[in-house]
Amino acid sequence: MAEKEKMLGVRKYEKTFSSSQEELGITLVLENGEDLKNAIKKAQQLGTELQRVLEYIKHFDPKFRMK
């Protein structure tokens, strides 16, 4: 995989310390963005499944019999 294909997010943080100093900065590159996206998708799917189960429990109609 090419370097550009691996790069999903780039963020540059800059801060000037004083007017006499040059502007310093740092660039962060997220290399495992696909892992994060997959984890988010999985969490969304689990959230949807949990919502269905909670709705089932909420509307559960218990049935009893005499022993």
XYZ file of N, CA and C in Angstrom:
201
model
N 0.842 -1.172 0.000
C 0.000 0.000 0.000
C 0.892 1.242 0.000
N 0.610 2.176 -0.845
C 1.414 3.393 -0.949
C 1.231 4.254 0.293
N 2.214 5.096 0.561
C 2.158 5.964 1.739
C 0.903 6.828 1.744
N 0.533 7.386 0.604
C -0.638 8.260 0.548
C -1.925 7.492 0.811
N -1.979 6.227 0.432
C -3.171 5.417 0.661
C -3.337 5.095 2.138
N -2.227 4.943 2.865
C -2.283 4.627 4.281
C -2.708 5.843 5.105
N -2.459 7.032 4.588
C -2.695 8.244 5.336
C -4.172 8.641 5.257
N -4.896 8.445 6.329
C -6.310 8.795 6.367
C -6.548 10.155 6.985
N -5.685 10.581 7.860
C -5.880 11.864 8.506
C -4.560 12.513 8.835
N -4.454 13.785 8.541
C -3.257 14.545 8.860
C -3.718 15.799 9.566
N -3.103 16.076 10.683
C -3.454 17.291 11.411
C -2.157 17.970 11.826
N -2.076 19.250 11.617
C -0.877 19.994 11.960
C -1.207 20.938 13.107
N -0.399 20.880 14.136
C -0.560 21.735 15.300
C 0.567 22.755 15.287
N 0.216 24.011 15.374
C 1.223 25.059 15.340
C 1.042 25.967 16.548
N 2.150 26.489 17.020
C 2.092 27.412 18.137
C 3.277 28.354 18.030
N 3.019 29.631 18.138
C 4.080 30.622 18.151
C 4.392 30.947 19.597
N 5.651 30.815 19.971
C 6.039 31.039 21.363
C 6.291 32.516 21.649
N 6.865 33.226 20.727
C 7.012 34.666 20.860
C 7.231 35.251 19.477
N 7.126 36.550 19.383
C 7.260 37.177 18.070
C 8.679 37.071 17.529
N 9.673 36.821 18.396
C 11.061 36.735 17.937
C 11.437 35.319 17.486
N 10.606 34.323 17.821
C 10.910 32.939 17.441
C 10.131 32.551 16.201
N 10.681 31.581 15.477
C 9.962 31.043 14.324
C 8.792 30.209 14.813
N 7.814 30.065 13.954
C 6.638 29.260 14.287
C 7.020 27.789 14.285
N 6.769 27.107 15.404
C 7.073 25.684 15.514
C 5.794 24.894 15.329
N 5.910 23.684 14.848
C 4.711 22.873 14.656
C 5.048 21.397 14.640
N 3.998 20.595 14.726
C 4.142 19.152 14.671
C 3.008 18.613 13.794
N 3.307 17.630 12.990
C 2.301 17.023 12.126
C 2.096 15.586 12.578
N 0.832 15.230 12.813
C 0.487 13.871 13.213
C -0.222 13.180 12.058
N 0.159 11.938 11.795
C -0.452 11.160 10.726
C -1.061 9.911 11.352
N -2.347 9.719 11.141
C -3.044 8.535 11.654
C -2.809 7.387 10.677
N -2.055 6.379 11.116
C -1.698 5.268 10.242
C -2.681 4.109 10.327
N -3.384 3.992 11.426
C -4.301 2.866 11.580
C -5.759 3.347 11.591
N -6.065 4.255 10.705
C -7.407 4.809 10.605
C -8.450 3.777 10.216
N -8.063 2.796 9.406
C -9.003 1.745 9.008
C -9.456 0.944 10.226
N -8.526 0.682 11.152
C -8.883 -0.028 12.385
C -9.909 0.769 13.172
N -9.705 2.069 13.261
C -10.648 2.933 13.973
C -12.008 2.944 13.287
N -12.019 3.060 11.961
C -13.283 3.050 11.224
C -14.021 1.724 11.411
N -13.285 0.606 11.394
C -13.906 -0.703 11.601
C -14.478 -0.826 13.004
N -13.764 -0.318 13.998
C -14.252 -0.368 15.378
C -15.509 0.472 15.535
N -15.554 1.617 14.884
C -16.744 2.481 14.944
C -17.928 1.788 14.296
N -17.711 1.164 13.131
C -18.798 0.435 12.453
C -19.319 -0.695 13.327
N -18.403 -1.425 13.959
C -18.798 -2.529 14.828
C -19.608 -2.010 16.013
N -19.176 -0.907 16.602
C -19.901 -0.313 17.733
C -21.294 0.144 17.304
N -21.407 0.699 16.101
C -22.714 1.116 15.596
C -23.629 -0.086 15.397
N -23.088 -1.174 14.854
C -23.883 -2.383 14.656
C -24.329 -2.966 15.989
N -23.412 -3.018 16.953
C -23.759 -3.526 18.276
C -24.788 -2.628 18.957
N -24.664 -1.330 18.752
C -25.633 -0.389 19.313
C -27.022 -0.616 18.745
N -27.095 -0.865 17.449
C -28.377 -1.135 16.807
C -28.968 -2.433 17.333
N -28.139 -3.461 17.452
C -28.605 -4.751 17.976
C -29.075 -4.600 19.427
N -28.339 -3.861 20.221
C -28.722 -3.631 21.607
C -30.052 -2.893 21.689
N -30.245 -1.919 20.821
C -31.512 -1.167 20.804
C -32.689 -2.097 20.506
N -32.504 -3.028 19.562
C -33.574 -3.988 19.249
C -33.884 -4.879 20.448
N -32.841 -5.348 21.127
C -33.048 -6.207 22.294
C -33.742 -5.428 23.412
N -33.345 -4.194 23.625
C -33.977 -3.375 24.654
C -35.452 -3.118 24.340
N -35.768 -2.900 23.076
C -37.171 -2.720 22.683
C -37.960 -4.001 22.931
N -37.351 -5.141 22.646
C -38.010 -6.427 22.895
C -38.297 -6.582 24.386
N -37.308 -6.286 25.217
C -37.490 -6.392 26.666
C -38.558 -5.417 27.146
N -38.539 -4.228 26.599
C -39.504 -3.194 26.994
C -40.938 -3.625 26.708
N -41.139 -4.321 25.622
C -42.484 -4.749 25.220
C -42.724 -6.241 25.487
N -41.895 -6.821 26.329
C -42.016 -8.243 26.624
C -43.341 -8.526 27.326
N -44.014 -9.584 26.884
C -45.298 -9.985 27.463
C -45.088 -11.314 28.177
N -44.889 -11.275 29.510
C -44.656 -12.527 30.216
C -45.907 -13.388 30.276
N -45.714 -14.694 30.174
C -46.824 -15.643 30.246
C -46.506 -16.623 31.367
N -47.463 -16.805 32.263
C -47.266 -17.669 33.425
C -48.237 -18.851 33.362
N -47.883 -19.899 34.054
C -48.784 -21.046 34.195
C -48.737 -21.501 35.640
N -49.759 -22.179 36.046
C -49.811 -22.703 37.419
C -48.951 -23.959 37.502
N -48.303 -24.122 38.585
C -47.442 -25.268 38.783
C -48.188 -26.398 39.431
